[in-house]
Coordinates of C-alpha atoms and ligand atoms in Angstrom, one line a residue:
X23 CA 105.3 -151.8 27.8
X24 CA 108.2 -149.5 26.6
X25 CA 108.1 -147.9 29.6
X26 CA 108.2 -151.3 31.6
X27 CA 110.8 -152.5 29.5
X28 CA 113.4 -149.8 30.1
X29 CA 112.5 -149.2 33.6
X30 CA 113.1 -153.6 34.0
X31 CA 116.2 -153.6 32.3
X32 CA 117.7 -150.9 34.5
X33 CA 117.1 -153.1 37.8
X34 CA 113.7 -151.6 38.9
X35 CA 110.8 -153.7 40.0
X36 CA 107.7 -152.9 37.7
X37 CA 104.2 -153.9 37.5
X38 CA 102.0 -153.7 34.9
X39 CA 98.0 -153.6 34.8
X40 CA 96.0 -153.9 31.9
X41 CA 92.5 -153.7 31.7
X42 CA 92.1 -156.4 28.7
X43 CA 92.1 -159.8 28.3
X44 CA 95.1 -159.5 26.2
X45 CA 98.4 -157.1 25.8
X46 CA 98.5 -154.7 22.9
X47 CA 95.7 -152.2 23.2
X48 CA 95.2 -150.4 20.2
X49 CA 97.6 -152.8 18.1
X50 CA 96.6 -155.8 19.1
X51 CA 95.4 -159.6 18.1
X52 CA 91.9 -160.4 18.1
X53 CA 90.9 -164.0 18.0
X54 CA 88.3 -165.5 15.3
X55 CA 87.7 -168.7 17.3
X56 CA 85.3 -170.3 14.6
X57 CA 87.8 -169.4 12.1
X58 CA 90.8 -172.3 10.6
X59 CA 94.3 -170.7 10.6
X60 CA 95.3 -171.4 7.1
X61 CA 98.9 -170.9 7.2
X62 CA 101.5 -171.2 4.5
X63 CA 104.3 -173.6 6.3
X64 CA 106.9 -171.9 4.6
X65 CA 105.8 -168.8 7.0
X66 CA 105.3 -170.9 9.8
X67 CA 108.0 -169.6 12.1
X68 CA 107.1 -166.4 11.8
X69 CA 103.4 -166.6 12.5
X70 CA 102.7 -167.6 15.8
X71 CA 99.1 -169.1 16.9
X72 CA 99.9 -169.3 20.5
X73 CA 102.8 -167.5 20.9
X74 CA 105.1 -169.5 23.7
X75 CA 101.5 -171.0 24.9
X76 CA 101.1 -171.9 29.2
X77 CA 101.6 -168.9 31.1
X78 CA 98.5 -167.2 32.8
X79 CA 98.8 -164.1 30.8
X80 CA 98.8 -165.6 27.7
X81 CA 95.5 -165.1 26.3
X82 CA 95.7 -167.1 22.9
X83 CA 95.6 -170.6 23.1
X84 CA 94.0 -173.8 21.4
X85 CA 92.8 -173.4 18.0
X86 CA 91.0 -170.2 16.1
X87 CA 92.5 -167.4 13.5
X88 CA 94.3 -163.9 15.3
X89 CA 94.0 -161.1 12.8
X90 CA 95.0 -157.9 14.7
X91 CA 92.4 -155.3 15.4
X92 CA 93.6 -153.6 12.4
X93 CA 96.6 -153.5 9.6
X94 CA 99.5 -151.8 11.2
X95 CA 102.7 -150.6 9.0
X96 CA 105.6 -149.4 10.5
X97 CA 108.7 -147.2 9.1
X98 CA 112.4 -147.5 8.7
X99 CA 112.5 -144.6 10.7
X100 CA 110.3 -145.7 13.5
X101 CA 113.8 -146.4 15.3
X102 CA 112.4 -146.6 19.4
X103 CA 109.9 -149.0 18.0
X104 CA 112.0 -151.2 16.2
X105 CA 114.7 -151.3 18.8
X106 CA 112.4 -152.1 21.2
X107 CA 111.3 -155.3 19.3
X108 CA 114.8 -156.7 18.7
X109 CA 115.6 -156.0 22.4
X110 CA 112.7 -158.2 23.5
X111 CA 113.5 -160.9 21.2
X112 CA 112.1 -159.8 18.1
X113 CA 113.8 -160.3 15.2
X114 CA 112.9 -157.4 12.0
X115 CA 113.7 -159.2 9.0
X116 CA 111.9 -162.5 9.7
X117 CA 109.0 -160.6 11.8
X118 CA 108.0 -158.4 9.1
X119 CA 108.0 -157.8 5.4
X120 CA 110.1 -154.9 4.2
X121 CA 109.4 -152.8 1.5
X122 CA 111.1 -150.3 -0.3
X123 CA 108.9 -146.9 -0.5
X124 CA 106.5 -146.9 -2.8
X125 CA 102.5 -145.7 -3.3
X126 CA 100.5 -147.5 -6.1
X127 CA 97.6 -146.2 -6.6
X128 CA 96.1 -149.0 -8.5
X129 CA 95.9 -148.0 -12.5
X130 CA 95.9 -144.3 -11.3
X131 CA 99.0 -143.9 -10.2
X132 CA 102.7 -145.5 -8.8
X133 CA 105.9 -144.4 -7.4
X134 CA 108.4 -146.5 -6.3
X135 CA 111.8 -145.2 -4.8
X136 CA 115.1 -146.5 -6.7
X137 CA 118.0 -147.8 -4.6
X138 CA 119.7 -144.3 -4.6
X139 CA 120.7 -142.8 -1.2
X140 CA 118.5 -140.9 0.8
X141 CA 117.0 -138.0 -0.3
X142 CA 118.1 -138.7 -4.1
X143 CA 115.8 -141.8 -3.8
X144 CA 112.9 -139.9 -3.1
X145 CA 113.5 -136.6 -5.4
X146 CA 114.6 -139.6 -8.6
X147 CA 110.7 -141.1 -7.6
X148 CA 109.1 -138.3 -7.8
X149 CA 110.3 -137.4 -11.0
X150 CA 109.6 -140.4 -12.4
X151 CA 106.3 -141.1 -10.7
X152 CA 104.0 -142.4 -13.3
X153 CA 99.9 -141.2 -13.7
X154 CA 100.8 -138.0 -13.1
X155 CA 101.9 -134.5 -15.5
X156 CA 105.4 -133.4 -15.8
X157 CA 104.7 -130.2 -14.0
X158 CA 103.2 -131.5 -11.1
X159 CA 105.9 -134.2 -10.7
X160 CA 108.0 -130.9 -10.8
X161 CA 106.1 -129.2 -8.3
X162 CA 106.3 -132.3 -6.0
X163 CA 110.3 -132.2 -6.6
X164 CA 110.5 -128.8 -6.1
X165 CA 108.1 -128.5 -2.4
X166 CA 110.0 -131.4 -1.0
X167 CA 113.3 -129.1 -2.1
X168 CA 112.0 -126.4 -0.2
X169 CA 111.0 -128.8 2.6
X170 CA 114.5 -129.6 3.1
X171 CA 116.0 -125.8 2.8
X172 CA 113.8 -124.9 6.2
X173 CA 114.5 -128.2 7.4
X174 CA 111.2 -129.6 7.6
X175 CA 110.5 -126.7 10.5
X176 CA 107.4 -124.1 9.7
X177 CA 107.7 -120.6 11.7
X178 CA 103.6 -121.0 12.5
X179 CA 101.6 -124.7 11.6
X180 CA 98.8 -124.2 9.4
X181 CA 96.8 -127.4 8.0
X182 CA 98.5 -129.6 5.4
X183 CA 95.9 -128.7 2.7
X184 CA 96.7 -124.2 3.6
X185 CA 100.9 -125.5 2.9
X186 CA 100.1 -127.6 -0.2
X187 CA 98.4 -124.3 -1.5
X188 CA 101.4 -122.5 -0.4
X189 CA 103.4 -124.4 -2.7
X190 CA 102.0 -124.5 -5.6
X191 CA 100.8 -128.4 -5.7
X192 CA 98.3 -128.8 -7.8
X193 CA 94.9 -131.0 -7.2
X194 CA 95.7 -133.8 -9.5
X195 CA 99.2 -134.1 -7.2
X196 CA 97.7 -133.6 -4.3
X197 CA 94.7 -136.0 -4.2
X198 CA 97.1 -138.4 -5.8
X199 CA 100.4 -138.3 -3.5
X200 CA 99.9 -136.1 -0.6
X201 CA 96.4 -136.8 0.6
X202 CA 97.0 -140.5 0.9
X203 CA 100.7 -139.8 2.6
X204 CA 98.9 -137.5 5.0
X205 CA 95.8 -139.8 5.8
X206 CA 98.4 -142.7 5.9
X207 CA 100.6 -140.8 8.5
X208 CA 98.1 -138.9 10.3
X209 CA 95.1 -140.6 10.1
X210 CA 93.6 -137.0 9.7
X211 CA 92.2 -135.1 6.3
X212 CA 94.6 -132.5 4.9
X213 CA 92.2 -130.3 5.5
X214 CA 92.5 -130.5 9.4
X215 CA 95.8 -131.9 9.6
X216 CA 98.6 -130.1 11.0
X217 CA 101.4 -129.5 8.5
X218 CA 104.5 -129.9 11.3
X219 CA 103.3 -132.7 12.3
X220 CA 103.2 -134.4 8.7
X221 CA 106.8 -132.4 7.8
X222 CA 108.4 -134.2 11.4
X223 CA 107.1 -137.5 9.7
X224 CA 108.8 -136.6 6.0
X225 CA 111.5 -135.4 7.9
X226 CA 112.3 -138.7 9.3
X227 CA 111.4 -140.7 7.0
X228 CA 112.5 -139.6 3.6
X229 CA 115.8 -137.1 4.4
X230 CA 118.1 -139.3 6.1
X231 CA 119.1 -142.9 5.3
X232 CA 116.8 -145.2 2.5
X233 CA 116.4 -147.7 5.5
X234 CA 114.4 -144.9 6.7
X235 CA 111.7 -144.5 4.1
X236 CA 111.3 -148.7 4.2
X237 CA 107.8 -150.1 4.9
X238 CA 107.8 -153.0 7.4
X239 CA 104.5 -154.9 7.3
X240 CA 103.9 -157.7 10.8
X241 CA 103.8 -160.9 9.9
X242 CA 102.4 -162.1 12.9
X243 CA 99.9 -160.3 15.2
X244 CA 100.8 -157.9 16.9
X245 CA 100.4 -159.0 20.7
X246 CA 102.5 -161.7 19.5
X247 CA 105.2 -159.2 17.9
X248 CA 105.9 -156.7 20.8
X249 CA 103.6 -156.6 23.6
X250 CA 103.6 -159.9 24.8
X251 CA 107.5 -160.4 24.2
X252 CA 108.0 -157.1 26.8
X253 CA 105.6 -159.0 28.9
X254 CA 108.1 -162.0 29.2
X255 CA 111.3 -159.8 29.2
X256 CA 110.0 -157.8 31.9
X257 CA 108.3 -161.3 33.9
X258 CA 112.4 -162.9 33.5
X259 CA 113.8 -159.7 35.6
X260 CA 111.2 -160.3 38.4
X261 CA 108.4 -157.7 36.7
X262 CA 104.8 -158.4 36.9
X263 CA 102.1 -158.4 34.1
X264 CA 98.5 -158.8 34.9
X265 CA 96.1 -158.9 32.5
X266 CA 92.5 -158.2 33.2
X267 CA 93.7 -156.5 36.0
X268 CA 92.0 -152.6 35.3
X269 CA 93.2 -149.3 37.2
X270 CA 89.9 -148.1 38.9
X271 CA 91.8 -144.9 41.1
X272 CA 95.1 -143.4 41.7
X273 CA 95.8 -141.5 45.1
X274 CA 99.0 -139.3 45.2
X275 CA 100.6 -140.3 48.6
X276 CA 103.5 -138.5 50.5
X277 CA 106.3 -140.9 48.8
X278 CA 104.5 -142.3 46.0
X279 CA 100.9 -143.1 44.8
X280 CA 98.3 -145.8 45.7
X281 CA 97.0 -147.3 42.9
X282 CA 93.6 -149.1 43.3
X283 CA 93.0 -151.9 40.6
X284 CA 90.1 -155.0 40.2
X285 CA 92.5 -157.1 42.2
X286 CA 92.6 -154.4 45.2
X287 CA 95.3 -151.4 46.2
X288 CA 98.9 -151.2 46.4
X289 CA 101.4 -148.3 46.7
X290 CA 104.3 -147.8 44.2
X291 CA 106.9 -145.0 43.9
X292 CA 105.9 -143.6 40.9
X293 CA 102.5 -144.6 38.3
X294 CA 103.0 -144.4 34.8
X295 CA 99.2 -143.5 33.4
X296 CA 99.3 -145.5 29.8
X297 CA 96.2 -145.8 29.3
X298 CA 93.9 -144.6 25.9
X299 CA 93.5 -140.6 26.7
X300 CA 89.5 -140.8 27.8
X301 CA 90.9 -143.6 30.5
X302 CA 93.4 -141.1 31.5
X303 CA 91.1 -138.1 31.6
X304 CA 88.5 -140.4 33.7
X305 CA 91.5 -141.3 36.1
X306 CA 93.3 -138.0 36.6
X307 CA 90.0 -136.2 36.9
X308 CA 89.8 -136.1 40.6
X309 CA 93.3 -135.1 41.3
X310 CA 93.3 -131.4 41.4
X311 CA 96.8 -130.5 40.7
X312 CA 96.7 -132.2 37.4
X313 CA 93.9 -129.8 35.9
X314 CA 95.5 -128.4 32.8
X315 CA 96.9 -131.8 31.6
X316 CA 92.8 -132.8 32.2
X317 CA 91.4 -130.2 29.8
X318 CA 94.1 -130.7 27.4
X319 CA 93.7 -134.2 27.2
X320 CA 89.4 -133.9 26.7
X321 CA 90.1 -131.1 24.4
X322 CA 91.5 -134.1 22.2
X323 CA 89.5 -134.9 19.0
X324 CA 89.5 -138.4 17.8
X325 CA 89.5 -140.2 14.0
X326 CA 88.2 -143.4 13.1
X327 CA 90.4 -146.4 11.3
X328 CA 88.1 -149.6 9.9
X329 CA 89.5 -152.7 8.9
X330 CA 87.9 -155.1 6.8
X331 CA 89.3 -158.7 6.6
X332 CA 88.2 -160.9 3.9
X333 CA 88.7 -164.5 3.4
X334 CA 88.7 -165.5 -0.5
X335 CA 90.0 -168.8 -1.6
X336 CA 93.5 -169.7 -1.3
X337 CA 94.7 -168.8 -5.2
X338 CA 93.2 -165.4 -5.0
X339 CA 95.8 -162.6 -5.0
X340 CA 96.6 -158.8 -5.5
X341 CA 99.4 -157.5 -7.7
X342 CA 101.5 -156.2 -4.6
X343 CA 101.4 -157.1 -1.0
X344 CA 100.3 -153.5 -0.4
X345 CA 98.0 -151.1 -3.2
X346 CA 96.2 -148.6 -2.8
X347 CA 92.7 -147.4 -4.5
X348 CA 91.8 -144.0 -5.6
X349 CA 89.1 -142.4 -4.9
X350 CA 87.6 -145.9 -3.8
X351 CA 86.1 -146.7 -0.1
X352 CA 89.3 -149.2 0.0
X353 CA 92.3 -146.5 0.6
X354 CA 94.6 -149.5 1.2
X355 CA 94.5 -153.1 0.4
X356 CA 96.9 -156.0 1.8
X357 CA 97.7 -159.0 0.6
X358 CA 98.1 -161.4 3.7
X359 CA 99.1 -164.5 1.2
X360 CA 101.9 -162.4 0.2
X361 CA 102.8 -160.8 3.7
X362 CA 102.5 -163.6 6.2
X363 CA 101.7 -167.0 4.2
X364 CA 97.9 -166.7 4.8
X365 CA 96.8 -166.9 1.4
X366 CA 93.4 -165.7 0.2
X367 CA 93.0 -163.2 3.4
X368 CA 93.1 -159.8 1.8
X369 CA 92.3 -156.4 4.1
X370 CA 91.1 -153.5 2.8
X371 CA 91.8 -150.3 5.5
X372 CA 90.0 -147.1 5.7
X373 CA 91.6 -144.4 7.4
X374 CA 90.5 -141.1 9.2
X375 CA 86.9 -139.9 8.8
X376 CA 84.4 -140.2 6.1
X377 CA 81.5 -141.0 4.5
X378 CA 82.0 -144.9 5.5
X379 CA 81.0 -144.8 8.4
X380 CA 77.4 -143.7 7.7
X381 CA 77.0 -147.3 6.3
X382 CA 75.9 -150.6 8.4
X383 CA 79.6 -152.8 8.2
X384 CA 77.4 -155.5 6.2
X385 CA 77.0 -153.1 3.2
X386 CA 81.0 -151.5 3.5
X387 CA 82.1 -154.9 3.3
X388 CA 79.9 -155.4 0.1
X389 CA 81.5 -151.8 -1.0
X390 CA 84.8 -153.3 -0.8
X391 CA 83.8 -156.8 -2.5
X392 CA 82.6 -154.9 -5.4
X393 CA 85.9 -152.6 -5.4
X394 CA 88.0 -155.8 -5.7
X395 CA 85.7 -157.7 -8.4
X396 CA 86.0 -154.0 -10.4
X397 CA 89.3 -153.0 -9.9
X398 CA 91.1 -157.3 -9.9
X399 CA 88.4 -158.9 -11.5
X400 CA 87.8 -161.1 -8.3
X401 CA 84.8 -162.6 -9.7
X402 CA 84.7 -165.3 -6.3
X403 CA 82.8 -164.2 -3.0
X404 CA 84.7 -164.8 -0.1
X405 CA 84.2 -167.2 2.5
X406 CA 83.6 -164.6 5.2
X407 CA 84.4 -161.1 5.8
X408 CA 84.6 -159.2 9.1
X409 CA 84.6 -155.0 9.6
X410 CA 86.4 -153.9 12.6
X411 CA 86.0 -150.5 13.5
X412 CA 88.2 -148.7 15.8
X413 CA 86.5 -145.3 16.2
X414 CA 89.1 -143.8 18.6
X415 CA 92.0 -145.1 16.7
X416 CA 94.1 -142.3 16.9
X417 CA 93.8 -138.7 18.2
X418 CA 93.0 -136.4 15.3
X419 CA 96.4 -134.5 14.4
X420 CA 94.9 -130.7 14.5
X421 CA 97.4 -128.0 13.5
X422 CA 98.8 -126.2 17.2
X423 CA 97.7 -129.2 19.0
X424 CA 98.6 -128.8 22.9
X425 CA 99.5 -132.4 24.0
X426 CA 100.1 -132.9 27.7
X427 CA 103.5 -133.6 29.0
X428 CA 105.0 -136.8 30.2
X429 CA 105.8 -135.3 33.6
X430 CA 102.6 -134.2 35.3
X431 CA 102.3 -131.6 38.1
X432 CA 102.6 -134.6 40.6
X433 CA 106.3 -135.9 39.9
X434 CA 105.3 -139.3 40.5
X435 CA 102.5 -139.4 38.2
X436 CA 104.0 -139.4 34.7
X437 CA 101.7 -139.8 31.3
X438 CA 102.8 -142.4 28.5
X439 CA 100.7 -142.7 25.2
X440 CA 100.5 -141.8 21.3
X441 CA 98.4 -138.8 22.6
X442 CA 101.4 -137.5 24.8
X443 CA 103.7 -134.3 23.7
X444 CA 106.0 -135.4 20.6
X445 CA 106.8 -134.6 17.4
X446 CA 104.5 -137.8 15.8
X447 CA 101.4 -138.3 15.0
X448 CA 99.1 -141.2 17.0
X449 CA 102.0 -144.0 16.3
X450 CA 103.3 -147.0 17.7
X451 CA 106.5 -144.9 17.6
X452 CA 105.2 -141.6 19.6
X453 CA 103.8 -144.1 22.0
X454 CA 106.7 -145.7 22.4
X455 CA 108.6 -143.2 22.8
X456 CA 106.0 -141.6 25.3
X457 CA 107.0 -144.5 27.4
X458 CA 111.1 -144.6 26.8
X459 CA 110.9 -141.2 28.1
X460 CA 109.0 -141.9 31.3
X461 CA 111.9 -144.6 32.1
X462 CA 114.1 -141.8 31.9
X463 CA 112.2 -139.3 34.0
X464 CA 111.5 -142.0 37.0
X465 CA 115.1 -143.3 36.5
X466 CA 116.2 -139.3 36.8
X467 CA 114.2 -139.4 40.2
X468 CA 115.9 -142.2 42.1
Ligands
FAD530 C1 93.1 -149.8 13.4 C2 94.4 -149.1 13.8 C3 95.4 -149.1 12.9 C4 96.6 -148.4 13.2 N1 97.6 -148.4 12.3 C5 98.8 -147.9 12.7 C6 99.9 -148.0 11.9 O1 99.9 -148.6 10.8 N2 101.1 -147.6 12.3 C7 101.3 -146.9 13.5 O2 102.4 -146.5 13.9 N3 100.2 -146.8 14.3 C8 99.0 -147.2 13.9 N4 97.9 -147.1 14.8 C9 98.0 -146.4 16.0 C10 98.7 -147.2 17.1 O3 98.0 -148.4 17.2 C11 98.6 -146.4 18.4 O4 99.2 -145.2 18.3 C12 99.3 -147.1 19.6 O5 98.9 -148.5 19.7 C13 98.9 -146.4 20.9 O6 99.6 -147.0 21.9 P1 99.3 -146.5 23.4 O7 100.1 -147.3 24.3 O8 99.5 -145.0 23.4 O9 97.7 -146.8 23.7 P2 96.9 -148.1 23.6 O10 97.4 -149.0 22.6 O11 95.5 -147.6 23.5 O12 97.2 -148.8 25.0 C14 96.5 -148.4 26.2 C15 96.2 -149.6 27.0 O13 95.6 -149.3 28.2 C16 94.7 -150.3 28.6 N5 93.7 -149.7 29.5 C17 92.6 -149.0 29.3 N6 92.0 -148.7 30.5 C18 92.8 -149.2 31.5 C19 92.6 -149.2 32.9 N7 91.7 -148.6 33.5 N8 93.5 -150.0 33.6 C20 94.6 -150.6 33.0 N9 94.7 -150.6 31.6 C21 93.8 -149.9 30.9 C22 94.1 -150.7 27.2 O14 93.4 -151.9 27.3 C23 95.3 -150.7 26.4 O15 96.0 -151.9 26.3 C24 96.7 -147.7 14.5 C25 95.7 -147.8 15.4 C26 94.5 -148.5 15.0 C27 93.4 -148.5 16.1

């Protein structure tokens, strides 16, 4: 849609296929149609049911609850992305809740940035971090000092648990600060995940302005938030969106590429491949000149995120909108009473792999139940609970990781996606900027 976007606002005619019943992909609403939408009023602007309602490729309408397929966070410095929703209509500070950086480990642990400037904010956290030893709040000053003299850049990646070592940070520090950050960011263990990867993140986030470091959470879903606005902005400058409408082959041509879809073929100029990498790999497969993209593309290894949404009675609340648990099956919990007026509906996120997902979802959501009553005393049961488990959620973030390029061997075939070449990990911001950077190739070529 980023892609689409940029290419539409520049004049050129695009059209976009997607295989679903609905835009967004891997950040997208999911309707509970037996489910009330129990929305605070005073949020009621910001969170849309049926967002503009009519058109044919607007999927919800009438009544039922959208909760997106899982709880997305975005950065200050996520700048693509955020530009991207204000330039479809979006606005930032009504569509999401912004917080200042901060981790609480609930009881164990909390660190919350002052309003210094960037990186002083940071550096003053640290140092004042609470659950934590003096020395290792020292050692966690004095890495992200060192950090900042080789600006963020390592001479060779190694995994982000071999550069912890490297600096000195001890266990305590690390399962309390850095493995969250890095599971958070990455989605991978510090144990497989690749250090420049996780430094281009810190870099971005925590060396330049405070703005950067921010943490904006959606208040409405998230086909709602971006996907479906881009839809519209690209439908008003004569674009096309069709939904259920899945890519089944792509033919290079002499002056462009025929694309076969459910709803028959047609030739464009150029095909922008956006699809989840296994789609990709399926689709470029039989064209021989795109090989090496091919293997590096299966040659991807994937990590899990599960989501599991809880419906408690209307009073029941956490302490913050966001907290984290340590050393609990719930990494991250959300209040959604506190985030988008939908009181009672608390999510509980698990990221990257684990020992989770050896259990039936019936029995995780009873892990988590018991996590809250233990850790809130949230003696009630809730109303109903739902586990949604996205086991390709992102790709997982391996040190040296050879991603394949946006420009293919066939210069009218270009690759968009989290999974493309980048400096982020699987984000809504690589992904976006995946696309952004296709515009500019196809652009480059007319
Ligand atoms: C549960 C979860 C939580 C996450 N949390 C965060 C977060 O907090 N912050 C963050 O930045 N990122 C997060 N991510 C990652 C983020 O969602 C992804 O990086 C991003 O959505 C990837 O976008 P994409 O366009 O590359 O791919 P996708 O979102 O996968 O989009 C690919 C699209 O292609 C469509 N498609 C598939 N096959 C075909 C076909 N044959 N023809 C046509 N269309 C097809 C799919 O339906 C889909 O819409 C999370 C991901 C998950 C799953």
């Amino acid at each position: 849609m980023a892609a689409a976007v940029a290419l539409a606002e520049r004049g050129i005619p695009v059209s976009v296929f997607e295989s679903a019943r609905q835009l967004g992909g891997r950040a997208r609403g999911v309707v509970f149609p037996n489910q009330v939408a129990r929305v605070d009023e005073s949020h009621s602007p910001s969170f849309q049911l049926s967002p503009g309602g009519g058109k044919s490729n607007r999927p919800f309408q009438g009544d039922g609850l959208i909760l997106d397929n899982g709880q997305h966070l975005l950065l200050g410095c996520y700048r693509q992305t955020l530009r991207l929703i204000e330039q479809v209509g979006g606005n930032i500070e009504q569509d999401f809740l912004r917080l200042p950086l901060q981790l609480d480990l609930h009881g164990v642990f909390s660190f919350k940035a002052p309003r210094l400037p960037a990186p002083l904010h940071l550096l003053a956290a640290l140092l004042n971090a609470q659950g934590l030893p003096f020395g290792a709040r020292l050692a966690a000053v004095r890495f992200m000092l060192a950090l900042r003299r080789m600006s963020f850049r390592l001479t060779k990646d190694m995994t982000v648990a071999d550069l912890l070592a490297q600096h000195g940070q001890h266990a305590e520090l690390t399962q309390k600060l850095w493995e969250p950050l890095c599971i958070a960011a990455l989605n991978t263990p510090i144990q497989k995940a690749s250090a420049q990867v996780l430094l281009n993140v810190l870099r971005d986030a925590l060396n330049r302005s405070r703005a950067d470091s921010d943490m904006l959470l959606p208040r409405m879903n998230f086909t709602a938030l971006l996907p479906q606005r881009a839809a519209d902005y690209v439908e008003r400058r004569g674009g096309k969106v069709c939904i259920s409408c899945g890519v089944e082959a792509l033919r290079p041509l002499e002056n462009g590429i025929e694309l076969a879809s459910t709803q028959g073929t047609e030739q464009f100029s150029h095909v922008i491949c956006a699809t989840p990498p296994n789609v990709a790999a399926r689709l470029l497969r039989p064209l021989a000149e795109l090989d090496s993209a091919v293997a590096q593309i299966e040659a991807l290894q994937h990590q899990p995120i599960y989501t599991v949404y809880l419906r408690y009675p209307a009073h029941v609340t956490l302490p913050h909108p966001m907290i984290g648990l340590h050393r609990r099956f719930s990494q991250w919990l959300f209040d959604k009473g506190q985030i988008a007026g939908q009181h009672g509906l608390l999510v509980a996120v698990i990221s990257a792999e684990g020992i989770h997902q050896e259990l039936p979802h019936e029995q995780l959501a009873q892990k988590v139940i018991a996590e809250l009553r233990e850790e809130f005393g949230i003696t009630e049961s809730p109303q109903w609970f739902k586990v949604i488990a996205e086991k390709r959620a992102t790709f997982c973030c391996a040190p040296n990781l050879q991603r394949p390029m946006q420009q293919t061997a066939l210069p009218r075939l270009l690759l968009a996606g989290d999974y493309t070449a980048g400096d982020y990990p699987a984000t809504l911001e690589g992904a976006v900027a995946s696309g952004l950077r296709c515009a500019d190739l196809i652009s480059a070529q007319r």
